[in-house]
Every structure is written in C-alpha cells, then in structure tokens.
Amino acid sequence: MGQFYTLYNVDLKVSRYRGLYLCQWIFKSSHEDIVQLLRWGSPIVLPKRIDQYMQKGKKVVQRAALLKLPNELLEMIFDELIGDMGFLSLSVTCKDLLAFSKSQLPKFYRWSQPQWGGCRIICLGEDTDRLDQLPQRLLLRRERDEIRADLTESRNVYWALESRYETQGWFQQHITVKWLNRIDDDLSNGVYDEHDGYGHEKDWGLFNAILPHPAHGHDPRPLPGGPEVLCNLEKREYVRKDGLSLPPCVTLAHALFVQTIWSASDNVGIRCEDSVRDRIKQGPWAGDSVCITTVETLPKIRCVEEYFQDDEAEKKEGSEEDGEEADRAGREAARRAWTDVTAEVDSVLVHLFEQDPRSLEDLVNEGGMLNPLLMRDLGEMI
C-alpha cells in the first residue's frame, strides 16, 4: 500500500486528503474541486438553486424595520458582514434580503473559499522525517522554526505538519461542520415560520441553497480565453489541459499531484516502473507556487523571482535611462519565456493509468466522480 500522503497548501496552512495512501484517492476522482481552487481569476457563478428556491413557495414579508432602511445602508451592512458567517444568516432572513444580497454573494464566496492560485503546494509522504529532507525552498525560516519546535522522537516532519495544518474537507476553510450542525440543531429545536408553515425544512433549505462548499457551492466554470494550463510560478513551466491524451476526466489536478509528490523514501505505493517511481517520488514541482490560468494570460503572469528582481532594481540609484530600458526589456523577455512540459507529464499519467486500467475505466464510467463506496469509506478524511 505504501505510505500515507497528505496534500498541503503551505501558504494557507490547510490540507486535503489527509493521511491516505495515494492509491486510495489520487486516481479515484477528477478532483474538479482542486482545479477550481487553483483557477486564478475564476469567475464566480451563483448556483441556480438560489433562483429556483426564490421562485417556489410563499413569499414572507419581513415585518421588522430592516427592509425599510435605504438600500445604501443595507449594502453597508452586508459589506461589513462579508468576512463573517453573519452574512449568510442575514441573507436568508427572507427572500427580499436574499435577492438583495445576490450581488454581494460572490465576495462572500471568495472569503469562504480562499483560492489556492499562487500558493505553495506539496503532496507529502509520511516517511519524511527531517526538515533537511524537505524541498529546499518549501519553508521560510520562520516556518521551519515552527515545525522544528513541534518535532519529537515520535513525531517527524510529516506528523508535525499534520498537527499544525487545518484539514480542509468538503466544507471549505471558513464553513465548518460544527457551525452547520449548530444551525441544524437550532432549527430543529422549535424555530418555525408561523407565516407559511414550512418549518425546519424550509429554513434549512434557504441555507442549503447558498452554502458555498463543493457539494452545494457555486458552479465551477473554466476560465475564459483559451485552453487552461497548470503553471509553476517559480520554474516558468506549464502543463496544457488540451495536451493531455487521456479522457477529460483526467484533469490538471492529476498533473499537479504527480508533479508535487514528495517523500524521503521510494515507497510511493503506486504500481509503476522504476524510472517513473524515481521521477515522481520527489516531484519537480513539490513546494512550488502554482496556479491554473490560460495560455493567453501566461505572458502577463509575473513569477515569484521577478518580484525580488524588481525590488533589487529599485534599490539601484543613478542608472542611465538606456540601462533602465534594457533592464525592463530583459525582465519582460524573461516573463514570456515559459517551458511547456505537457508531454513529459502526460507520459507519466498515461503510464500510471496503464498500470491500473480499472481506475481509468471506473473514472470514465462514473463521470469523474468518486465512487459512492469509496466516499463512504473515506468519510470526513477528504
């Protein structure tokens, strides 16, 4: 089976697929939720459920003075609540407030679902014991000191990260199961709408209509403007989605996984040839900043090192105008020098799926969704 692996977002200090063997999850889903999190500048599309919910049932008129406030004041109130779960509670007070809050919901979704684009990502194996076994540029000095303080004889680097990073499962970072259970308990303990008689089911239906998490959240949409690419903001490398030769259910998330797997041992737990194992056991992108964008926008993206280069350039004084122009031209040329590694990544994915053809067959037949039995077994771990 191999060793346990966990997908870490180092910048947000959250994790996914915590403590599972790679063969249990990496090829069992299309992982569209990861793709959506990595999309840089992805437009927010509100769920159709909101309009469907507002069109059915009776309309209850809010009798309090809240709706008598000018729209400008209501907008200010919603703005203040963007970074709080109170935004959701106020939105579902009645259909009028839900309709008013629709223009603000995209901001709330951005808060409740922090995007992963531009963050450091690594799929770390439990056999990683020491800090010097991590990718050299993965952690800042402060972060290394924090992890070092957590190390004990029975807790290695992998388990230190496990204890420090928050699990980000089906519910996103700020939408917690505890919070949802509290709402459910409150609604079950006598909260009842005397005006229309729907009671608990209708109250919960309002929350359920706009909850922003993968099972009930906004509809994911591809980025406009051409083929999507998974790009490494530190190495200036990218993988094209339209360059992957496997069925569409194999996504850029799979490319991310094989590029960011990292462990100090060879025991990856996936059937593959030795040459492929040597390549993926310490993936070339492990710990790097990544995002999903489009081919057309690649030349406009600034890489991590360019910010440091620009900072150094600003410290120089007395440069001649011609020299400054040459520096700007050189930086612009560097920004446009991206390397396409699609063929290399595609060959690895093809090989891995060839070693386990049943996984690909199941993935295609199930439309890229996790097998229901697998979901039952994994429970809240993902």
Short mmCIF file of C-alpha atoms in Angstrom, two decimals:
data_model
loop_
_atom_site.label_atom_id
_atom_site.label_comp_id
_atom_site.label_asym_id
_atom_site.label_seq_id
_atom_site.Cartn_x
_atom_site.Cartn_y
_atom_site.Cartn_z
CA MET A 1 0.00 0.00 0.00
CA GLY A 2 2.92 2.36 0.55
CA GLN A 3 2.94 5.27 2.96
CA PHE A 4 0.37 7.88 3.94
CA TYR A 5 0.30 11.09 1.92
CA THR A 6 -1.36 14.46 2.52
CA LEU A 7 -1.82 17.37 0.11
CA TYR A 8 -0.66 20.58 1.82
CA ASN A 9 -1.23 24.22 0.94
CA VAL A 10 1.70 25.75 2.82
CA ASP A 11 0.58 29.37 2.45
CA LEU A 12 -2.99 28.85 3.69
CA LYS A 13 -1.85 26.18 6.18
CA VAL A 14 -4.59 23.77 5.14
CA SER A 15 -4.55 20.17 3.95
CA ARG A 16 -6.63 17.83 1.81
CA TYR A 17 -6.77 14.02 1.51
CA ARG A 18 -5.18 13.73 4.92
CA GLY A 19 -3.40 10.51 5.87
CA LEU A 20 -4.38 8.32 2.91
CA TYR A 21 -2.49 6.01 0.59
CA LEU A 22 -2.06 7.51 -2.88
CA CYS A 23 -3.85 4.59 -4.48
CA GLN A 24 -6.92 5.35 -2.33
CA TRP A 25 -7.63 8.76 -3.79
CA ILE A 26 -5.28 10.12 -6.43
CA PHE A 27 -6.88 8.29 -9.40
CA LYS A 28 -10.38 7.82 -7.96
CA SER A 29 -11.80 11.22 -8.90
CA SER A 30 -11.42 14.04 -11.41
CA HIS A 31 -10.69 16.36 -8.44
CA GLU A 32 -12.57 19.27 -10.01
CA ASP A 33 -12.68 20.94 -6.59
CA ILE A 34 -8.88 21.23 -6.63
CA VAL A 35 -8.96 22.56 -10.20
CA GLN A 36 -11.48 25.21 -9.17
CA LEU A 37 -9.40 26.25 -6.15
CA LEU A 38 -6.32 26.69 -8.36
CA ARG A 39 -8.03 28.75 -11.06
CA TRP A 40 -6.63 32.25 -10.92
CA GLY A 41 -9.31 34.86 -11.53
CA SER A 42 -12.05 32.27 -11.94
CA PRO A 43 -15.43 33.99 -12.26
CA ILE A 44 -17.99 33.26 -9.56
CA VAL A 45 -21.22 31.85 -10.98
CA LEU A 46 -24.04 31.73 -8.45
CA PRO A 47 -25.84 28.41 -8.02
CA LYS A 48 -29.06 28.02 -9.99
CA ARG A 49 -30.62 26.75 -6.77
CA ILE A 50 -30.90 30.31 -5.48
CA ASP A 51 -33.27 31.44 -8.23
CA GLN A 52 -35.13 28.14 -8.10
CA TYR A 53 -35.65 28.50 -4.38
CA MET A 54 -36.85 32.09 -4.62
CA GLN A 55 -39.43 31.19 -7.25
CA LYS A 56 -41.14 28.47 -5.24
CA GLY A 57 -43.29 28.67 -2.11
CA LYS A 58 -44.85 31.68 -0.47
CA LYS A 59 -43.11 34.99 -0.02
CA VAL A 60 -42.91 36.03 3.64
CA VAL A 61 -42.80 39.79 4.10
CA GLN A 62 -40.30 40.96 6.69
CA ARG A 63 -42.30 42.87 9.31
CA ALA A 64 -39.34 44.39 11.12
CA ALA A 65 -37.91 47.75 10.15
CA LEU A 66 -34.87 46.23 8.46
CA LEU A 67 -36.26 46.40 4.93
CA LYS A 68 -37.32 50.00 5.46
CA LEU A 69 -33.68 51.03 5.54
CA PRO A 70 -32.32 52.72 2.40
CA ASN A 71 -30.55 50.36 0.03
CA GLU A 72 -27.30 52.21 0.66
CA LEU A 73 -27.44 51.31 4.37
CA LEU A 74 -28.35 47.70 3.66
CA GLU A 75 -25.39 47.47 1.30
CA MET A 76 -23.10 48.86 4.01
CA ILE A 77 -24.40 46.25 6.47
CA PHE A 78 -23.75 43.40 4.05
CA ASP A 79 -20.28 44.81 3.27
CA GLU A 80 -19.42 44.74 6.97
CA LEU A 81 -20.52 41.11 7.22
CA ILE A 82 -18.58 39.79 4.20
CA GLY A 83 -15.91 38.22 6.43
CA ASP A 84 -18.38 36.68 8.84
CA MET A 85 -20.93 33.89 8.84
CA GLY A 86 -23.48 36.53 9.83
CA PHE A 87 -23.62 37.44 6.14
CA LEU A 88 -25.22 34.08 5.42
CA SER A 89 -27.64 34.38 8.33
CA LEU A 90 -28.81 37.83 7.27
CA SER A 91 -29.16 36.77 3.64
CA VAL A 92 -31.63 34.02 4.47
CA THR A 93 -33.79 36.14 6.77
CA CYS A 94 -36.31 36.45 3.95
CA LYS A 95 -36.45 36.27 0.17
CA ASP A 96 -36.20 40.05 -0.20
CA LEU A 97 -32.88 40.11 1.65
CA LEU A 98 -31.68 37.06 -0.25
CA ALA A 99 -32.45 38.85 -3.51
CA PHE A 100 -30.67 41.98 -2.27
CA SER A 101 -27.59 40.02 -1.16
CA LYS A 102 -27.13 38.23 -4.51
CA SER A 103 -24.83 40.96 -5.79
CA GLN A 104 -22.66 40.53 -2.67
CA LEU A 105 -22.59 36.72 -2.65
CA PRO A 106 -19.52 36.45 -4.94
CA LYS A 107 -17.50 38.42 -2.36
CA PHE A 108 -18.72 36.11 0.39
CA TYR A 109 -17.80 33.04 -1.65
CA ARG A 110 -14.29 34.43 -2.16
CA TRP A 111 -13.95 34.82 1.60
CA SER A 112 -15.38 31.40 2.44
CA GLN A 113 -13.33 29.60 -0.24
CA PRO A 114 -9.80 31.02 -0.23
CA GLN A 115 -8.25 30.39 -3.62
CA TRP A 116 -5.13 28.26 -3.93
CA GLY A 117 -3.75 30.00 -7.01
CA GLY A 118 -0.22 31.26 -6.32
CA CYS A 119 0.22 29.12 -3.18
CA ARG A 120 2.96 26.60 -2.36
CA ILE A 121 1.63 23.07 -2.82
CA ILE A 122 3.17 19.75 -1.83
CA CYS A 123 1.83 16.18 -1.59
CA LEU A 124 3.98 14.97 1.29
CA GLY A 125 4.62 11.37 2.36
CA GLU A 126 4.84 10.26 5.99
CA ASP A 127 8.34 8.81 5.54
CA THR A 128 9.69 12.36 5.51
CA ASP A 129 11.31 12.56 8.94
CA ARG A 130 13.65 15.56 8.99
CA LEU A 131 13.49 19.17 7.84
CA ASP A 132 16.53 18.70 5.62
CA GLN A 133 14.56 16.07 3.68
CA LEU A 134 12.02 18.67 2.52
CA PRO A 135 12.41 20.62 -0.74
CA GLN A 136 14.96 23.33 -0.08
CA ARG A 137 12.68 26.30 -0.84
CA LEU A 138 9.47 24.91 0.65
CA LEU A 139 9.50 26.70 4.01
CA LEU A 140 10.52 30.15 5.14
CA ARG A 141 12.90 30.39 8.10
CA ARG A 142 10.05 31.26 10.46
CA GLU A 143 8.01 28.31 9.21
CA ARG A 144 10.95 25.94 9.63
CA ASP A 145 11.43 27.13 13.21
CA GLU A 146 7.74 26.50 13.96
CA ILE A 147 7.91 22.95 12.60
CA ARG A 148 11.22 22.27 14.37
CA ALA A 149 9.60 23.18 17.69
CA ASP A 150 6.94 20.52 17.09
CA LEU A 151 9.38 17.67 16.35
CA THR A 152 9.73 14.88 18.92
CA GLU A 153 11.07 11.33 18.91
CA SER A 154 7.63 10.05 17.93
CA ARG A 155 6.61 12.96 15.68
CA ASN A 156 8.51 13.53 12.44
CA VAL A 157 8.12 16.39 9.96
CA TYR A 158 5.08 14.84 8.27
CA TRP A 159 3.17 14.43 11.53
CA ALA A 160 4.25 17.86 12.75
CA LEU A 161 2.61 19.38 9.67
CA GLU A 162 -0.44 17.17 10.23
CA SER A 163 -0.91 18.61 13.72
CA ARG A 164 -0.33 22.22 12.67
CA TYR A 165 -2.34 22.47 9.44
CA GLU A 166 -6.13 22.58 9.33
CA THR A 167 -7.99 19.88 7.45
CA GLN A 168 -9.90 21.36 4.53
CA GLY A 169 -12.51 18.80 3.56
CA TRP A 170 -15.80 19.01 1.69
CA PHE A 171 -16.57 22.17 3.64
CA GLN A 172 -14.16 24.98 2.92
CA GLN A 173 -11.92 26.73 5.39
CA HIS A 174 -14.50 29.03 6.99
CA ILE A 175 -17.59 26.85 6.53
CA THR A 176 -17.22 24.35 9.35
CA VAL A 177 -19.21 21.26 10.11
CA LYS A 178 -19.54 22.46 13.71
CA TRP A 179 -21.17 25.70 12.55
CA LEU A 180 -23.58 23.87 10.24
CA ASN A 181 -24.52 21.40 12.98
CA ARG A 182 -25.29 24.30 15.30
CA ILE A 183 -27.65 25.77 12.71
CA ASP A 184 -29.28 22.40 12.22
CA ASP A 185 -29.76 21.96 15.98
CA ASP A 186 -31.23 25.46 16.36
CA LEU A 187 -33.68 24.89 13.54
CA SER A 188 -34.68 21.53 14.98
CA ASN A 189 -35.37 22.99 18.43
CA GLY A 190 -38.52 24.94 17.74
CA VAL A 191 -37.55 27.52 15.13
CA TYR A 192 -40.69 27.56 13.00
CA ASP A 193 -42.07 30.00 10.48
CA GLU A 194 -45.67 30.57 11.55
CA HIS A 195 -46.44 32.60 8.45
CA ASP A 196 -46.11 29.84 5.89
CA GLY A 197 -45.88 26.58 7.83
CA TYR A 198 -42.82 25.12 6.10
CA GLY A 199 -40.86 24.96 9.34
CA HIS A 200 -37.47 23.33 9.66
CA GLU A 201 -37.26 22.01 6.10
CA LYS A 202 -37.79 25.46 4.55
CA ASP A 203 -35.37 27.19 6.92
CA TRP A 204 -32.66 24.63 6.20
CA GLY A 205 -33.47 24.83 2.50
CA LEU A 206 -32.56 28.52 2.48
CA PHE A 207 -29.15 27.82 3.97
CA ASN A 208 -28.63 24.85 1.71
CA ALA A 209 -29.45 26.95 -1.36
CA ILE A 210 -26.45 29.22 -0.96
CA LEU A 211 -23.92 27.23 1.09
CA PRO A 212 -20.57 27.73 -0.69
CA HIS A 213 -18.87 24.33 -0.46
CA PRO A 214 -18.08 21.77 -3.18
CA ALA A 215 -21.23 19.74 -2.62
CA HIS A 216 -23.55 22.74 -2.69
CA GLY A 217 -21.41 25.70 -3.77
CA HIS A 218 -21.17 27.92 -6.82
CA ASP A 219 -20.96 26.30 -10.22
CA PRO A 220 -17.33 25.85 -11.36
CA ARG A 221 -16.61 27.23 -14.81
CA PRO A 222 -13.46 27.05 -16.96
CA LEU A 223 -11.52 30.25 -17.32
CA PRO A 224 -12.44 32.31 -20.40
CA GLY A 225 -9.86 32.95 -23.07
CA GLY A 226 -8.42 29.70 -24.33
CA PRO A 227 -7.02 26.37 -23.13
CA GLU A 228 -6.33 26.14 -19.41
CA VAL A 229 -2.81 25.48 -18.16
CA LEU A 230 -1.35 24.46 -14.82
CA CYS A 231 1.69 26.66 -14.35
CA ASN A 232 4.62 26.75 -11.95
CA LEU A 233 5.25 30.36 -10.94
CA GLU A 234 8.82 29.64 -9.85
CA LYS A 235 10.15 27.45 -12.66
CA ARG A 236 8.12 29.05 -15.51
CA GLU A 237 6.80 25.66 -16.60
CA TYR A 238 3.26 24.75 -17.56
CA VAL A 239 1.01 21.81 -18.45
CA ARG A 240 -1.78 22.27 -21.02
CA LYS A 241 -5.14 20.63 -20.33
CA ASP A 242 -5.77 20.15 -24.04
CA GLY A 243 -2.37 18.41 -24.32
CA LEU A 244 -3.30 15.53 -22.01
CA SER A 245 -4.07 12.45 -24.11
CA LEU A 246 -6.25 10.72 -21.51
CA PRO A 247 -10.07 11.17 -21.26
CA PRO A 248 -11.38 14.55 -19.99
CA CYS A 249 -11.99 13.11 -16.51
CA VAL A 250 -8.19 13.16 -16.09
CA THR A 251 -7.63 16.79 -15.16
CA LEU A 252 -4.91 19.28 -14.33
CA ALA A 253 -5.32 18.19 -10.71
CA HIS A 254 -3.79 14.82 -11.62
CA ALA A 255 -0.92 16.70 -13.28
CA LEU A 256 -0.49 18.68 -10.07
CA PHE A 257 -0.33 15.54 -7.95
CA VAL A 258 2.37 13.76 -9.99
CA GLN A 259 4.40 16.99 -10.07
CA THR A 260 4.21 17.68 -6.32
CA ILE A 261 4.52 14.23 -4.69
CA TRP A 262 7.44 14.22 -2.25
CA SER A 263 8.89 11.68 0.16
CA ALA A 264 12.25 10.69 1.56
CA SER A 265 11.62 7.04 0.63
CA ASP A 266 10.93 5.11 -2.58
CA ASN A 267 7.75 3.58 -1.19
CA VAL A 268 5.21 5.65 -3.15
CA GLY A 269 2.52 2.96 -3.08
CA ILE A 270 1.58 3.16 -6.78
CA ARG A 271 2.30 0.45 -9.34
CA CYS A 272 4.85 1.83 -11.80
CA GLU A 273 8.22 1.16 -13.38
CA ASP A 274 11.37 2.11 -11.51
CA SER A 275 12.11 5.01 -13.87
CA VAL A 276 8.69 6.55 -13.21
CA ARG A 277 8.99 5.92 -9.47
CA ASP A 278 12.33 7.73 -9.43
CA ARG A 279 10.68 10.68 -11.15
CA ILE A 280 7.56 11.01 -9.00
CA LYS A 281 8.91 10.12 -5.55
CA GLN A 282 10.30 13.66 -5.36
CA GLY A 283 8.25 15.61 -7.87
CA PRO A 284 9.94 18.51 -9.65
CA TRP A 285 7.26 20.99 -8.54
CA ALA A 286 6.94 19.93 -4.89
CA GLY A 287 6.60 23.01 -2.71
CA ASP A 288 6.48 25.48 -5.61
CA SER A 289 3.83 28.16 -6.14
CA VAL A 290 1.32 27.05 -8.77
CA CYS A 291 -1.94 28.19 -10.33
CA ILE A 292 -4.28 27.42 -13.21
CA THR A 293 -4.68 30.08 -15.87
CA THR A 294 -4.93 30.18 -19.67
CA VAL A 295 -2.34 30.05 -22.43
CA GLU A 296 -3.19 33.62 -23.44
CA THR A 297 -2.53 35.04 -19.98
CA LEU A 298 0.78 33.23 -19.36
CA PRO A 299 2.94 36.07 -20.75
CA LYS A 300 1.23 38.51 -18.37
CA ILE A 301 1.90 36.49 -15.22
CA ARG A 302 4.76 37.57 -13.04
CA CYS A 303 6.81 34.80 -11.49
CA VAL A 304 7.96 34.71 -7.89
CA GLU A 305 11.59 35.62 -8.53
CA GLU A 306 10.64 38.67 -10.61
CA TYR A 307 9.30 40.44 -7.54
CA PHE A 308 12.70 40.03 -5.88
CA GLN A 309 14.45 41.18 -9.08
CA ASP A 310 12.30 44.29 -9.24
CA ASP A 311 12.96 45.04 -5.56
CA GLU A 312 16.71 44.87 -6.18
CA ALA A 313 16.39 47.07 -9.25
CA GLU A 314 14.53 49.73 -7.27
CA LYS A 315 17.43 49.91 -4.79
CA LYS A 316 19.88 50.89 -7.54
CA GLU A 317 20.33 54.61 -7.95
CA GLY A 318 21.85 56.63 -10.72
CA SER A 319 21.15 54.18 -13.54
CA GLU A 320 21.20 55.63 -17.01
CA GLU A 321 17.94 55.72 -18.97
CA ASP A 322 19.23 53.29 -21.61
CA GLY A 323 20.28 50.83 -18.95
CA GLU A 324 16.88 51.02 -17.24
CA GLU A 325 15.15 50.39 -20.55
CA ALA A 326 17.37 47.37 -21.21
CA ASP A 327 16.60 46.01 -17.74
CA ARG A 328 12.88 46.38 -18.34
CA ALA A 329 13.16 44.67 -21.72
CA GLY A 330 15.15 41.83 -20.20
CA ARG A 331 12.61 41.29 -17.45
CA GLU A 332 9.77 41.34 -19.97
CA ALA A 333 11.53 38.73 -22.12
CA ALA A 334 12.08 36.55 -19.05
CA ARG A 335 8.41 36.76 -18.17
CA ARG A 336 7.48 35.40 -21.57
CA ALA A 337 9.99 32.52 -21.51
CA TRP A 338 7.76 29.66 -20.40
CA THR A 339 8.55 25.97 -20.92
CA ASP A 340 5.83 23.51 -21.95
CA VAL A 341 6.25 20.24 -20.00
CA THR A 342 2.88 18.77 -21.04
CA ALA A 343 4.37 15.83 -22.97
CA GLU A 344 6.52 14.74 -20.03
CA VAL A 345 3.66 14.92 -17.52
CA ASP A 346 1.25 13.23 -19.92
CA SER A 347 3.61 10.29 -20.40
CA VAL A 348 3.76 9.79 -16.62
CA LEU A 349 -0.03 9.90 -16.27
CA VAL A 350 -0.52 7.50 -19.18
CA HIS A 351 1.95 5.06 -17.64
CA LEU A 352 0.30 5.21 -14.20
CA PHE A 353 -3.18 4.63 -15.58
CA GLU A 354 -1.88 1.79 -17.77
CA GLN A 355 -0.65 0.08 -14.61
CA ASP A 356 -4.15 0.37 -13.14
CA PRO A 357 -6.58 0.38 -16.10
CA ARG A 358 -9.55 -0.36 -13.84
CA SER A 359 -9.17 3.04 -12.19
CA LEU A 360 -9.42 4.84 -15.52
CA GLU A 361 -12.38 2.72 -16.60
CA ASP A 362 -14.22 3.45 -13.34
CA LEU A 363 -13.38 7.13 -13.57
CA VAL A 364 -14.80 7.40 -17.09
CA ASN A 365 -17.92 5.38 -16.25
CA GLU A 366 -18.65 7.45 -13.16
CA GLY A 367 -18.19 10.79 -14.92
CA GLY A 368 -15.15 11.77 -12.88
CA MET A 369 -16.94 11.46 -9.54
CA LEU A 370 -15.75 9.47 -6.56
CA ASN A 371 -17.18 6.00 -6.27
CA PRO A 372 -20.00 6.15 -3.65
CA LEU A 373 -18.48 3.23 -1.73
CA LEU A 374 -15.12 4.99 -1.68
CA MET A 375 -16.78 8.17 -0.39
CA ARG A 376 -18.37 6.15 2.41
CA ASP A 377 -15.01 4.65 3.37
CA LEU A 378 -13.13 7.95 3.28
CA GLY A 379 -15.79 9.82 5.25
CA GLU A 380 -14.58 13.18 6.51
CA MET A 381 -10.92 12.46 5.76
CA ILE A 382 -11.23 14.24 2.40
#
